[in-house]
């Protein structure tokens, strides 16, 4: 079942205490699309400027990502720069320039409007709603967001929540959004605002899945070498939605497996800068790490 993904496509500059790189391929939709492409065909909706390197378009194509919904406009690509502390959970945004995204108001190619599954990766909730409004009969809609939209676009974000099936957000965002210190209370409160499912990401501490009659806690893969955490959340949600689209059923079991597949792909993402590790991995590496997750979470024999 095909999956429509929209979100940011960026040129990122990322600095960690040990390394610094400029003009990397980034953006929530780039990470999510590559992650999802391991599971299902992806139709990408986004915009880049005339400065966007051809090699990055080739990378999407090499993963079979459909670019009919990608606009190449006169002007500059979205840019983001961030810096990590020694504690890689702590990140500071140095600069953001929306550039061509400022006036992006896409009309979906006709064949995109039949999408069964939709992932609205992090971008303004107004743009997420605009894209979603053009999809005729989606079976399952997942959305991601960030602190910026919680602060400056709360109303459109609440409207989005009434139209989606699953919200994915990180723990600090869940606390800020709900004004709750307990993540359990935060998850339950967001369920009350519309979506049937909420996933709270806790970085190296795993993730929590909430539904009215379901609670699941998944660990994160115990990695020793993290080079760049950028995009881990986008890969998590992209792989989660891609897995659901591939099995085309929403059950407590498929949702649990989707969360674990999300964790597996996110764990590969952070092993190198940008999408460099995801460019190399194979489905068998994903399957191998999935089995490790299975063993890691079993505590009773028989
Ligand atoms: P994550 O590490 O999952 O928060 O995602 C990092 C990616 O989000 C980077 O590649 C950025 O280009 C992108 N990004 C940063 N700020 C924004 C924003 N305001 N809207 C959309 N994408 C953004």
PDB file of N, CA and C and ligand atoms in Angstrom, residues 8 10-12 25-28 31 78-80 84 91 93 96 98 122-124 144 146 148-149 201 229-234, ligand 1:
ATOM      1  N   UNK A   8       9.545  18.747   5.765  1.00  0.00           N
ATOM      2  CA  UNK A   8      10.616  19.611   5.260  1.00  0.00           C
ATOM      3  C   UNK A   8      11.665  18.812   4.495  1.00  0.00           C
ATOM      4  N   UNK A  10      15.604  19.699   3.577  1.00  0.00           N
ATOM      5  CA  UNK A  10      16.509  20.753   4.031  1.00  0.00           C
ATOM      6  C   UNK A  10      17.957  20.507   3.643  1.00  0.00           C
ATOM      7  N   UNK A  11      18.706  21.605   3.683  1.00  0.00           N
ATOM      8  CA  UNK A  11      20.162  21.498   3.693  1.00  0.00           C
ATOM      9  C   UNK A  11      20.563  21.852   5.125  1.00  0.00           C
ATOM     10  N   UNK A  12      21.133  20.898   5.828  1.00  0.00           N
ATOM     11  CA  UNK A  12      21.447  21.050   7.252  1.00  0.00           C
ATOM     12  C   UNK A  12      22.931  21.306   7.486  1.00  0.00           C
ATOM     13  N   UNK A  25      22.140  16.626   3.380  1.00  0.00           N
ATOM     14  CA  UNK A  25      20.729  16.380   3.090  1.00  0.00           C
ATOM     15  C   UNK A  25      20.014  16.147   4.423  1.00  0.00           C
ATOM     16  N   UNK A  26      18.955  16.915   4.656  1.00  0.00           N
ATOM     17  CA  UNK A  26      18.186  16.770   5.889  1.00  0.00           C
ATOM     18  C   UNK A  26      16.741  17.118   5.649  1.00  0.00           C
ATOM     19  N   UNK A  27      16.047  17.414   6.730  1.00  0.00           N
ATOM     20  CA  UNK A  27      14.613  17.714   6.650  1.00  0.00           C
ATOM     21  C   UNK A  27      13.816  16.493   7.072  1.00  0.00           C
ATOM     22  N   UNK A  28      12.689  16.791   7.736  1.00  0.00           N
ATOM     23  CA  UNK A  28      11.886  15.696   8.294  1.00  0.00           C
ATOM     24  C   UNK A  28      11.402  14.740   7.211  1.00  0.00           C
ATOM     25  N   UNK A  31      14.333  12.306   5.870  1.00  0.00           N
ATOM     26  CA  UNK A  31      14.604  11.185   6.785  1.00  0.00           C
ATOM     27  C   UNK A  31      13.444  10.186   6.760  1.00  0.00           C
ATOM     28  N   UNK A  78      15.151  25.218   1.994  1.00  0.00           N
ATOM     29  CA  UNK A  78      15.043  25.353   3.459  1.00  0.00           C
ATOM     30  C   UNK A  78      16.409  25.017   4.088  1.00  0.00           C
ATOM     31  N   UNK A  79      16.819  25.828   5.074  1.00  0.00           N
ATOM     32  CA  UNK A  79      18.105  25.529   5.737  1.00  0.00           C
ATOM     33  C   UNK A  79      17.943  25.515   7.250  1.00  0.00           C
ATOM     34  N   UNK A  80      18.643  24.598   7.857  1.00  0.00           N
ATOM     35  CA  UNK A  80      18.619  24.498   9.322  1.00  0.00           C
ATOM     36  C   UNK A  80      20.040  24.224   9.812  1.00  0.00           C
ATOM     37  N   UNK A  84      25.017  20.211  18.888  1.00  0.00           N
ATOM     38  CA  UNK A  84      24.795  19.297  20.021  1.00  0.00           C
ATOM     39  C   UNK A  84      25.837  19.517  21.100  1.00  0.00           C
ATOM     40  N   UNK A  91      20.276  19.699  22.197  1.00  0.00           N
ATOM     41  CA  UNK A  91      20.551  20.326  20.906  1.00  0.00           C
ATOM     42  C   UNK A  91      20.063  21.760  20.908  1.00  0.00           C
ATOM     43  N   UNK A  93      19.182  24.980  18.293  1.00  0.00           N
ATOM     44  CA  UNK A  93      19.040  25.410  16.900  1.00  0.00           C
ATOM     45  C   UNK A  93      19.790  26.712  16.746  1.00  0.00           C
ATOM     46  N   UNK A  96      17.392  28.903  11.362  1.00  0.00           N
ATOM     47  CA  UNK A  96      16.420  28.255  10.476  1.00  0.00           C
ATOM     48  C   UNK A  96      16.055  29.274   9.406  1.00  0.00           C
ATOM     49  N   UNK A  98      13.294  29.347   6.293  1.00  0.00           N
ATOM     50  CA  UNK A  98      12.248  28.606   5.566  1.00  0.00           C
ATOM     51  C   UNK A  98      12.456  28.673   4.061  1.00  0.00           C
ATOM     52  N   UNK A 122       7.269  16.524  10.330  1.00  0.00           N
ATOM     53  CA  UNK A 122       7.287  17.837  10.963  1.00  0.00           C
ATOM     54  C   UNK A 122       7.415  18.995   9.966  1.00  0.00           C
ATOM     55  N   UNK A 123       6.414  19.847   9.977  1.00  0.00           N
ATOM     56  CA  UNK A 123       6.364  21.106   9.217  1.00  0.00           C
ATOM     57  C   UNK A 123       5.166  21.831   9.814  1.00  0.00           C
ATOM     58  N   UNK A 124       4.823  23.022   9.340  1.00  0.00           N
ATOM     59  CA  UNK A 124       3.730  23.744  10.008  1.00  0.00           C
ATOM     60  C   UNK A 124       2.428  22.950   9.926  1.00  0.00           C
ATOM     61  N   UNK A 144       3.645  14.134  12.910  1.00  0.00           N
ATOM     62  CA  UNK A 144       4.706  14.489  13.858  1.00  0.00           C
ATOM     63  C   UNK A 144       4.622  16.002  14.031  1.00  0.00           C
ATOM     64  N   UNK A 146       6.596  19.612  16.432  1.00  0.00           N
ATOM     65  CA  UNK A 146       7.742  20.032  17.254  1.00  0.00           C
ATOM     66  C   UNK A 146       7.338  21.200  18.147  1.00  0.00           C
ATOM     67  N   UNK A 148       8.178  24.257  18.281  1.00  0.00           N
ATOM     68  CA  UNK A 148       7.868  25.525  17.612  1.00  0.00           C
ATOM     69  C   UNK A 148       6.369  25.664  17.326  1.00  0.00           C
ATOM     70  N   UNK A 149       5.744  24.601  16.785  1.00  0.00           N
ATOM     71  CA  UNK A 149       4.320  24.673  16.406  1.00  0.00           C
ATOM     72  C   UNK A 149       3.430  24.621  17.644  1.00  0.00           C
ATOM     73  N   UNK A 201       8.215   9.629  22.023  1.00  0.00           N
ATOM     74  CA  UNK A 201       9.596   9.164  21.833  1.00  0.00           C
ATOM     75  C   UNK A 201      10.447   9.687  22.990  1.00  0.00           C
ATOM     76  N   UNK A 229      22.473  12.495  16.121  1.00  0.00           N
ATOM     77  CA  UNK A 229      21.082  12.102  16.404  1.00  0.00           C
ATOM     78  C   UNK A 229      20.050  12.778  15.496  1.00  0.00           C
ATOM     79  N   UNK A 230      20.470  13.720  14.649  1.00  0.00           N
ATOM     80  CA  UNK A 230      19.507  14.452  13.814  1.00  0.00           C
ATOM     81  C   UNK A 230      18.680  13.477  12.967  1.00  0.00           C
ATOM     82  N   UNK A 231      17.382  13.682  12.997  1.00  0.00           N
ATOM     83  CA  UNK A 231      16.505  12.900  12.125  1.00  0.00           C
ATOM     84  C   UNK A 231      16.068  11.562  12.695  1.00  0.00           C
ATOM     85  N   UNK A 232      16.555  11.213  13.889  1.00  0.00           N
ATOM     86  CA  UNK A 232      16.177   9.908  14.463  1.00  0.00           C
ATOM     87  C   UNK A 232      14.657   9.812  14.618  1.00  0.00           C
ATOM     88  N   UNK A 233      14.042  10.903  15.095  1.00  0.00           N
ATOM     89  CA  UNK A 233      12.592  10.908  15.309  1.00  0.00           C
ATOM     90  C   UNK A 233      11.831  10.778  13.990  1.00  0.00           C
ATOM     91  N   UNK A 234      12.347  11.421  12.956  1.00  0.00           N
ATOM     92  CA  UNK A 234      11.688  11.365  11.642  1.00  0.00           C
ATOM     93  C   UNK A 234      11.809   9.962  11.054  1.00  0.00           C
TER      94      UNK A 234
HETATM   95  P1  LIG B   1      14.740  15.756  14.368  1.00  0.00           P
HETATM   96  O1  LIG B   1      16.178  15.490  14.725  1.00  0.00           O
HETATM   97  O2  LIG B   1      13.927  14.497  14.270  1.00  0.00           O
HETATM   98  O3  LIG B   1      14.129  16.810  15.220  1.00  0.00           O
HETATM   99  O4  LIG B   1      14.712  16.348  12.876  1.00  0.00           O
HETATM  100  C1  LIG B   1      15.751  17.129  12.394  1.00  0.00           C
HETATM  101  C2  LIG B   1      15.386  17.694  11.022  1.00  0.00           C
HETATM  102  O5  LIG B   1      14.291  18.598  11.168  1.00  0.00           O
HETATM  103  C3  LIG B   1      16.524  18.445  10.398  1.00  0.00           C
HETATM  104  O6  LIG B   1      16.974  17.753   9.248  1.00  0.00           O
HETATM  105  C4  LIG B   1      15.938  19.823  10.051  1.00  0.00           C
HETATM  106  O7  LIG B   1      16.220  20.203   8.723  1.00  0.00           O
HETATM  107  C5  LIG B   1      14.441  19.668  10.267  1.00  0.00           C
HETATM  108  N1  LIG B   1      13.841  20.871  10.868  1.00  0.00           N
HETATM  109  C6  LIG B   1      14.385  21.719  11.783  1.00  0.00           C
HETATM  110  N2  LIG B   1      13.530  22.717  12.084  1.00  0.00           N
HETATM  111  C7  LIG B   1      12.406  22.508  11.353  1.00  0.00           C
HETATM  112  C8  LIG B   1      11.148  23.195  11.207  1.00  0.00           C
HETATM  113  N3  LIG B   1      10.873  24.323  11.878  1.00  0.00           N
HETATM  114  N4  LIG B   1      10.235  22.664  10.362  1.00  0.00           N
HETATM  115  C9  LIG B   1      10.494  21.536   9.688  1.00  0.00           C
HETATM  116  N5  LIG B   1      11.656  20.856   9.770  1.00  0.00           N
HETATM  117  C10 LIG B   1      12.611  21.320  10.585  1.00  0.00           C
END
